[in-house]
Amino acid sequence: MKLVKVEKRWQSEHEAYVKEWGSARMVPSSFSLSGYDTYEAYLEELEMRQQGIENWVPNSNYFLIDNRNRIVAMVNIRHRLNDYLQNIGGHIGYGVRPSERQKGYATLMLAQALKKCKEQELKRVLVTCDDDNICSAKVILKNGGIEDEPFRDEDGSVIRRFWIEL
Ligand SMILES: CC(C)(COP(=O)(O)OP(=O)(O)OC[C@H]1O[C@@H](n2cnc3c(N)ncnc32)[C@H](O)[C@@H]1OP(=O)(O)O)[C@@H](O)C(=O)NCCC(=O)NCCS
């Protein structure tokens, strides 16, 4: 299993993944293909976002690939926090292909993403999840997450916040 960058050669795999994800909101949103006429247009926009434009802080995106070159999960690493990320989004967002869940891939991918954060010279990383996302909380705890104060949004939703020392 390895992390690879988002590139044109993964187009058909990426499209198959999005299809399998279905109508649910894509997590992380940086991998959503909706609203783009072509894959090239998506890649172009992603490249600009990765540099940090408008509300986006500089960030990196990777696919987790299995030994059959199939995308099993996706991760978005934010290189620094803004107010929204400090409260809700955290440094790292991830999602696993529906048919590949509960096989330990999120746990493995978060561990690999933490190594990338270390390369970015981050000292500690914030990872968050919705209060009712028990699976994600387990993934974070298994990667050494220490729970901080939760964030309570205006709509009443509660976000759990964990720090991982690198
Ligand atoms: C959350 C998500 C990333 C987990 O991915 P995953 O690859 O299935 O996670 P893992 O297999 O590494 O670990 C999941 C853990 O949750 C546990 N789990 C699964 N279903 C559970 C349930 N209903 N209740 C309690 N624990 C559960 C698993 O047993 C496992 O823990 P264990 O290793 O102690 O047994 C995946 O479900 C997903 O993509 N969800 C949609 C997007 C999302 O929520 N992203 C995270 C945003 S913070």
PDB file of C-alpha atoms and ligand atoms in Angstrom:
ATOM      1  CA  MET A   1       0.000   0.000   0.000  1.00  0.00           C
ATOM      2  CA  LYS A   2       1.352   3.434  -0.823  1.00  0.00           C
ATOM      3  CA  LEU A   3       0.355   7.085  -1.120  1.00  0.00           C
ATOM      4  CA  VAL A   4       0.578   8.562  -4.609  1.00  0.00           C
ATOM      5  CA  LYS A   5      -0.050  12.069  -5.913  1.00  0.00           C
ATOM      6  CA  VAL A   6      -3.169  12.943  -7.880  1.00  0.00           C
ATOM      7  CA  GLU A   7      -2.232  12.704 -11.555  1.00  0.00           C
ATOM      8  CA  LYS A   8      -3.846  12.186 -14.939  1.00  0.00           C
ATOM      9  CA  ARG A   9      -2.891   8.482 -14.993  1.00  0.00           C
ATOM     10  CA  TRP A  10      -5.316   7.816 -12.117  1.00  0.00           C
ATOM     11  CA  GLN A  11      -8.298   9.360 -13.929  1.00  0.00           C
ATOM     12  CA  SER A  12     -10.321   6.186 -14.576  1.00  0.00           C
ATOM     13  CA  GLU A  13      -9.611   4.851 -11.077  1.00  0.00           C
ATOM     14  CA  HIS A  14     -10.567   8.187  -9.528  1.00  0.00           C
ATOM     15  CA  GLU A  15     -13.813   8.255 -11.540  1.00  0.00           C
ATOM     16  CA  ALA A  16     -14.675   4.687 -10.497  1.00  0.00           C
ATOM     17  CA  TYR A  17     -14.045   5.606  -6.848  1.00  0.00           C
ATOM     18  CA  VAL A  18     -16.322   8.660  -7.080  1.00  0.00           C
ATOM     19  CA  LYS A  19     -19.014   6.511  -8.710  1.00  0.00           C
ATOM     20  CA  GLU A  20     -18.818   3.982  -5.907  1.00  0.00           C
ATOM     21  CA  TRP A  21     -18.957   6.794  -3.302  1.00  0.00           C
ATOM     22  CA  GLY A  22     -22.423   7.657  -4.708  1.00  0.00           C
ATOM     23  CA  SER A  23     -24.522  10.665  -3.774  1.00  0.00           C
ATOM     24  CA  ALA A  24     -23.009  11.235  -0.323  1.00  0.00           C
ATOM     25  CA  ARG A  25     -20.818  14.345   0.018  1.00  0.00           C
ATOM     26  CA  MET A  26     -17.273  13.432  -1.014  1.00  0.00           C
ATOM     27  CA  VAL A  27     -14.818  13.365   1.885  1.00  0.00           C
ATOM     28  CA  PRO A  28     -12.306  14.928   1.512  1.00  0.00           C
ATOM     29  CA  SER A  29     -14.044  17.455  -0.756  1.00  0.00           C
ATOM     30  CA  SER A  30     -10.825  18.123  -2.686  1.00  0.00           C
ATOM     31  CA  PHE A  31     -11.431  14.813  -4.501  1.00  0.00           C
ATOM     32  CA  SER A  32     -14.922  15.681  -5.720  1.00  0.00           C
ATOM     33  CA  LEU A  33     -15.122  15.728  -9.510  1.00  0.00           C
ATOM     34  CA  SER A  34     -18.502  17.410  -9.746  1.00  0.00           C
ATOM     35  CA  GLY A  35     -18.650  20.713 -11.597  1.00  0.00           C
ATOM     36  CA  TYR A  36     -15.674  19.991 -13.862  1.00  0.00           C
ATOM     37  CA  ASP A  37     -16.087  19.472 -17.604  1.00  0.00           C
ATOM     38  CA  THR A  38     -12.888  17.464 -17.877  1.00  0.00           C
ATOM     39  CA  TYR A  39     -10.393  15.709 -15.604  1.00  0.00           C
ATOM     40  CA  GLU A  40      -7.768  18.162 -16.805  1.00  0.00           C
ATOM     41  CA  ALA A  41      -9.913  21.043 -15.525  1.00  0.00           C
ATOM     42  CA  TYR A  42     -10.165  19.306 -12.135  1.00  0.00           C
ATOM     43  CA  LEU A  43      -6.382  18.801 -12.005  1.00  0.00           C
ATOM     44  CA  GLU A  44      -5.770  22.423 -12.913  1.00  0.00           C
ATOM     45  CA  GLU A  45      -8.089  23.692 -10.157  1.00  0.00           C
ATOM     46  CA  LEU A  46      -6.606  21.231  -7.646  1.00  0.00           C
ATOM     47  CA  GLU A  47      -3.106  22.444  -8.458  1.00  0.00           C
ATOM     48  CA  MET A  48      -4.134  26.051  -7.747  1.00  0.00           C
ATOM     49  CA  ARG A  49      -5.908  25.098  -4.531  1.00  0.00           C
ATOM     50  CA  GLN A  50      -2.892  23.118  -3.380  1.00  0.00           C
ATOM     51  CA  GLN A  51      -0.813  26.295  -3.641  1.00  0.00           C
ATOM     52  CA  GLY A  52      -3.402  28.078  -1.469  1.00  0.00           C
ATOM     53  CA  ILE A  53      -5.931  30.336  -3.199  1.00  0.00           C
ATOM     54  CA  GLU A  54      -9.031  32.067  -1.791  1.00  0.00           C
ATOM     55  CA  ASN A  55     -10.027  30.233   1.402  1.00  0.00           C
ATOM     56  CA  TRP A  56      -7.691  27.271   0.793  1.00  0.00           C
ATOM     57  CA  VAL A  57      -4.502  27.005   2.808  1.00  0.00           C
ATOM     58  CA  PRO A  58      -1.600  25.231   1.052  1.00  0.00           C
ATOM     59  CA  ASN A  59      -2.389  21.514   1.011  1.00  0.00           C
ATOM     60  CA  SER A  60      -1.456  18.134  -0.482  1.00  0.00           C
ATOM     61  CA  ASN A  61      -3.658  15.329  -1.794  1.00  0.00           C
ATOM     62  CA  TYR A  62      -2.867  11.636  -2.090  1.00  0.00           C
ATOM     63  CA  PHE A  63      -4.553   8.415  -3.155  1.00  0.00           C
ATOM     64  CA  LEU A  64      -3.862   5.270  -1.144  1.00  0.00           C
ATOM     65  CA  ILE A  65      -3.168   2.584  -3.756  1.00  0.00           C
ATOM     66  CA  ASP A  66      -3.266  -1.169  -3.176  1.00  0.00           C
ATOM     67  CA  ASN A  67      -0.952  -3.691  -4.835  1.00  0.00           C
ATOM     68  CA  ARG A  68      -3.388  -4.025  -7.762  1.00  0.00           C
ATOM     69  CA  ASN A  69      -3.152  -0.268  -8.424  1.00  0.00           C
ATOM     70  CA  ARG A  70      -6.655   0.323  -7.143  1.00  0.00           C
ATOM     71  CA  ILE A  71      -7.498   3.469  -5.194  1.00  0.00           C
ATOM     72  CA  VAL A  72      -8.774   2.351  -1.793  1.00  0.00           C
ATOM     73  CA  ALA A  73      -8.727   5.678   0.059  1.00  0.00           C
ATOM     74  CA  MET A  74      -7.925   9.375  -0.255  1.00  0.00           C
ATOM     75  CA  VAL A  75      -6.314  11.908   2.061  1.00  0.00           C
ATOM     76  CA  ASN A  76      -5.998  15.696   2.088  1.00  0.00           C
ATOM     77  CA  ILE A  77      -3.271  17.272   4.230  1.00  0.00           C
ATOM     78  CA  ARG A  78      -3.581  20.973   5.138  1.00  0.00           C
ATOM     79  CA  HIS A  79      -0.150  22.482   5.808  1.00  0.00           C
ATOM     80  CA  ARG A  80      -1.433  25.033   8.303  1.00  0.00           C
ATOM     81  CA  LEU A  81      -4.647  25.866  10.118  1.00  0.00           C
ATOM     82  CA  ASN A  82      -7.055  28.774   9.607  1.00  0.00           C
ATOM     83  CA  ASP A  83     -10.012  29.492  11.913  1.00  0.00           C
ATOM     84  CA  TYR A  84     -12.260  26.947  10.194  1.00  0.00           C
ATOM     85  CA  LEU A  85      -9.596  24.225  10.248  1.00  0.00           C
ATOM     86  CA  GLN A  86      -8.655  25.025  13.865  1.00  0.00           C
ATOM     87  CA  ASN A  87     -12.244  24.378  14.941  1.00  0.00           C
ATOM     88  CA  ILE A  88     -13.718  21.948  12.444  1.00  0.00           C
ATOM     89  CA  GLY A  89     -11.511  20.617   9.662  1.00  0.00           C
ATOM     90  CA  GLY A  90      -8.121  19.953  11.263  1.00  0.00           C
ATOM     91  CA  HIS A  91      -4.885  19.290   9.371  1.00  0.00           C
ATOM     92  CA  ILE A  92      -5.956  16.000   7.779  1.00  0.00           C
ATOM     93  CA  GLY A  93      -9.159  14.828   6.086  1.00  0.00           C
ATOM     94  CA  TYR A  94      -9.648  11.306   4.787  1.00  0.00           C
ATOM     95  CA  GLY A  95     -12.146   8.905   3.292  1.00  0.00           C
ATOM     96  CA  VAL A  96     -12.143   5.211   2.377  1.00  0.00           C
ATOM     97  CA  ARG A  97     -13.805   3.538  -0.609  1.00  0.00           C
ATOM     98  CA  PRO A  98     -17.154   2.138   0.630  1.00  0.00           C
ATOM     99  CA  SER A  99     -16.330  -1.465  -0.374  1.00  0.00           C
ATOM    100  CA  GLU A 100     -12.927  -1.245   1.364  1.00  0.00           C
ATOM    101  CA  ARG A 101     -13.987  -0.021   4.806  1.00  0.00           C
ATOM    102  CA  GLN A 102     -13.243  -1.739   8.091  1.00  0.00           C
ATOM    103  CA  LYS A 103     -10.052  -3.304   6.761  1.00  0.00           C
ATOM    104  CA  GLY A 104      -7.736  -0.938   8.606  1.00  0.00           C
ATOM    105  CA  TYR A 105      -7.017   1.299   5.605  1.00  0.00           C
ATOM    106  CA  ALA A 106      -7.963   4.596   7.273  1.00  0.00           C
ATOM    107  CA  THR A 107      -5.707   3.733  10.207  1.00  0.00           C
ATOM    108  CA  LEU A 108      -2.834   2.863   7.872  1.00  0.00           C
ATOM    109  CA  MET A 109      -3.384   5.910   5.669  1.00  0.00           C
ATOM    110  CA  LEU A 110      -3.476   8.322   8.614  1.00  0.00           C
ATOM    111  CA  ALA A 111      -0.152   6.850   9.800  1.00  0.00           C
ATOM    112  CA  GLN A 112       1.349   7.453   6.338  1.00  0.00           C
ATOM    113  CA  ALA A 113      -0.151  10.959   6.194  1.00  0.00           C
ATOM    114  CA  LEU A 114       1.469  11.796   9.540  1.00  0.00           C
ATOM    115  CA  LYS A 115       4.854  10.981   7.975  1.00  0.00           C
ATOM    116  CA  LYS A 116       4.070  13.494   5.205  1.00  0.00           C
ATOM    117  CA  CYS A 117       3.188  16.065   7.902  1.00  0.00           C
ATOM    118  CA  LYS A 118       6.540  15.458   9.508  1.00  0.00           C
ATOM    119  CA  GLU A 119       8.185  16.158   6.146  1.00  0.00           C
ATOM    120  CA  GLN A 120       6.284  19.482   6.186  1.00  0.00           C
ATOM    121  CA  GLU A 121       7.952  20.093   9.558  1.00  0.00           C
ATOM    122  CA  LEU A 122       4.701  20.174  11.470  1.00  0.00           C
ATOM    123  CA  LYS A 123       5.268  19.478  15.158  1.00  0.00           C
ATOM    124  CA  ARG A 124       1.741  18.467  16.015  1.00  0.00           C
ATOM    125  CA  VAL A 125      -1.298  17.737  13.949  1.00  0.00           C
ATOM    126  CA  LEU A 126      -4.983  18.370  14.602  1.00  0.00           C
ATOM    127  CA  VAL A 127      -7.404  15.671  13.424  1.00  0.00           C
ATOM    128  CA  THR A 128     -11.140  16.062  13.945  1.00  0.00           C
ATOM    129  CA  CYS A 129     -14.315  14.071  13.493  1.00  0.00           C
ATOM    130  CA  ASP A 130     -18.035  14.476  14.002  1.00  0.00           C
ATOM    131  CA  ASP A 131     -19.206  13.451  17.439  1.00  0.00           C
ATOM    132  CA  ASP A 132     -21.086  10.448  16.016  1.00  0.00           C
ATOM    133  CA  ASN A 133     -18.238   9.218  13.773  1.00  0.00           C
ATOM    134  CA  ILE A 134     -17.074   6.399  16.053  1.00  0.00           C
ATOM    135  CA  CYS A 135     -14.956   4.739  13.322  1.00  0.00           C
ATOM    136  CA  SER A 136     -13.001   7.912  12.623  1.00  0.00           C
ATOM    137  CA  ALA A 137     -12.445   8.566  16.344  1.00  0.00           C
ATOM    138  CA  LYS A 138     -10.985   5.041  16.643  1.00  0.00           C
ATOM    139  CA  VAL A 139      -8.708   5.672  13.667  1.00  0.00           C
ATOM    140  CA  ILE A 140      -7.419   8.890  15.289  1.00  0.00           C
ATOM    141  CA  LEU A 141      -6.955   7.293  18.730  1.00  0.00           C
ATOM    142  CA  LYS A 142      -5.032   4.370  17.171  1.00  0.00           C
ATOM    143  CA  ASN A 143      -2.656   6.950  15.683  1.00  0.00           C
ATOM    144  CA  GLY A 144      -1.949   8.544  19.050  1.00  0.00           C
ATOM    145  CA  GLY A 145      -4.641  11.244  19.136  1.00  0.00           C
ATOM    146  CA  ILE A 146      -5.043  13.085  22.441  1.00  0.00           C
ATOM    147  CA  GLU A 147      -8.476  14.619  22.773  1.00  0.00           C
ATOM    148  CA  ASP A 148      -8.837  18.401  23.199  1.00  0.00           C
ATOM    149  CA  GLU A 149     -11.973  20.469  23.815  1.00  0.00           C
ATOM    150  CA  PRO A 150     -14.702  19.770  21.248  1.00  0.00           C
ATOM    151  CA  PHE A 151     -16.062  22.531  19.019  1.00  0.00           C
ATOM    152  CA  ARG A 152     -19.792  23.226  19.161  1.00  0.00           C
ATOM    153  CA  ASP A 153     -21.124  24.656  15.901  1.00  0.00           C
ATOM    154  CA  GLU A 154     -24.009  27.147  15.686  1.00  0.00           C
ATOM    155  CA  ASP A 155     -26.287  24.391  14.368  1.00  0.00           C
ATOM    156  CA  GLY A 156     -25.664  22.330  17.513  1.00  0.00           C
ATOM    157  CA  SER A 157     -23.318  19.803  15.900  1.00  0.00           C
ATOM    158  CA  VAL A 158     -20.288  18.763  17.945  1.00  0.00           C
ATOM    159  CA  ILE A 159     -16.830  18.221  16.443  1.00  0.00           C
ATOM    160  CA  ARG A 160     -14.322  16.128  18.404  1.00  0.00           C
ATOM    161  CA  ARG A 161     -10.748  17.444  18.178  1.00  0.00           C
ATOM    162  CA  PHE A 162      -7.571  15.419  18.699  1.00  0.00           C
ATOM    163  CA  TRP A 163      -3.881  16.409  18.631  1.00  0.00           C
ATOM    164  CA  ILE A 164      -1.177  14.030  17.487  1.00  0.00           C
ATOM    165  CA  GLU A 165       2.419  14.883  18.460  1.00  0.00           C
ATOM    166  CA  LEU A 166       4.947  14.114  15.726  1.00  0.00           C
TER     167      LEU A 166
HETATM  168  C1  LIG B   1     -14.374   6.785   8.849  1.00  0.00           C
HETATM  169  C2  LIG B   1     -13.642   5.952   7.796  1.00  0.00           C
HETATM  170  C3  LIG B   1     -12.564   6.827   7.210  1.00  0.00           C
HETATM  171  C4  LIG B   1     -13.054   4.723   8.464  1.00  0.00           C
HETATM  172  O1  LIG B   1     -12.305   4.016   7.493  1.00  0.00           O
HETATM  173  P1  LIG B   1     -11.941   2.465   7.711  1.00  0.00           P
HETATM  174  O2  LIG B   1     -10.898   2.116   6.713  1.00  0.00           O
HETATM  175  O3  LIG B   1     -13.180   1.679   7.715  1.00  0.00           O
HETATM  176  O4  LIG B   1     -11.296   2.500   9.169  1.00  0.00           O
HETATM  177  P2  LIG B   1     -10.415   1.352   9.837  1.00  0.00           P
HETATM  178  O5  LIG B   1     -10.765   0.050   9.237  1.00  0.00           O
HETATM  179  O6  LIG B   1      -8.977   1.780   9.802  1.00  0.00           O
HETATM  180  O7  LIG B   1     -10.892   1.431  11.362  1.00  0.00           O
HETATM  181  C5  LIG B   1     -12.250   1.586  11.681  1.00  0.00           C
HETATM  182  C6  LIG B   1     -12.465   1.246  13.150  1.00  0.00           C
HETATM  183  O8  LIG B   1     -13.829   1.504  13.463  1.00  0.00           O
HETATM  184  C7  LIG B   1     -14.422   0.299  13.933  1.00  0.00           C
HETATM  185  N1  LIG B   1     -15.813   0.296  13.583  1.00  0.00           N
HETATM  186  C8  LIG B   1     -16.367   0.095  12.371  1.00  0.00           C
HETATM  187  N2  LIG B   1     -17.699   0.202  12.454  1.00  0.00           N
HETATM  188  C9  LIG B   1     -17.977   0.501  13.753  1.00  0.00           C
HETATM  189  C10 LIG B   1     -19.170   0.740  14.460  1.00  0.00           C
HETATM  190  N3  LIG B   1     -20.364   0.749  13.849  1.00  0.00           N
HETATM  191  N4  LIG B   1     -19.094   1.009  15.776  1.00  0.00           N
HETATM  192  C11 LIG B   1     -17.896   1.041  16.400  1.00  0.00           C
HETATM  193  N5  LIG B   1     -16.711   0.836  15.778  1.00  0.00           N
HETATM  194  C12 LIG B   1     -16.780   0.562  14.462  1.00  0.00           C
HETATM  195  C13 LIG B   1     -13.629  -0.782  13.298  1.00  0.00           C
HETATM  196  O9  LIG B   1     -13.798  -2.002  13.988  1.00  0.00           O
HETATM  197  C14 LIG B   1     -12.237  -0.229  13.423  1.00  0.00           C
HETATM  198  O10 LIG B   1     -11.746  -0.300  14.765  1.00  0.00           O
HETATM  199  P3  LIG B   1     -10.837  -1.510  15.277  1.00  0.00           P
HETATM  200  O11 LIG B   1      -9.611  -1.519  14.409  1.00  0.00           O
HETATM  201  O12 LIG B   1     -10.559  -1.143  16.693  1.00  0.00           O
HETATM  202  O13 LIG B   1     -11.654  -2.717  15.099  1.00  0.00           O
HETATM  203  C15 LIG B   1     -14.604   5.487   6.658  1.00  0.00           C
HETATM  204  O14 LIG B   1     -15.717   4.875   7.258  1.00  0.00           O
HETATM  205  C16 LIG B   1     -15.072   6.595   5.758  1.00  0.00           C
HETATM  206  O15 LIG B   1     -14.486   6.882   4.745  1.00  0.00           O
HETATM  207  N6  LIG B   1     -16.220   7.237   6.113  1.00  0.00           N
HETATM  208  C17 LIG B   1     -16.769   8.323   5.332  1.00  0.00           C
HETATM  209  C18 LIG B   1     -15.870   9.556   5.366  1.00  0.00           C
HETATM  210  C19 LIG B   1     -15.468   9.942   6.762  1.00  0.00           C
HETATM  211  O16 LIG B   1     -16.263   9.887   7.709  1.00  0.00           O
HETATM  212  N7  LIG B   1     -14.213  10.382   6.893  1.00  0.00           N
HETATM  213  C20 LIG B   1     -13.646  10.801   8.159  1.00  0.00           C
HETATM  214  C21 LIG B   1     -13.969  12.209   8.409  1.00  0.00           C
HETATM  215  S1  LIG B   1     -13.326  12.683  10.010  1.00  0.00           S
END
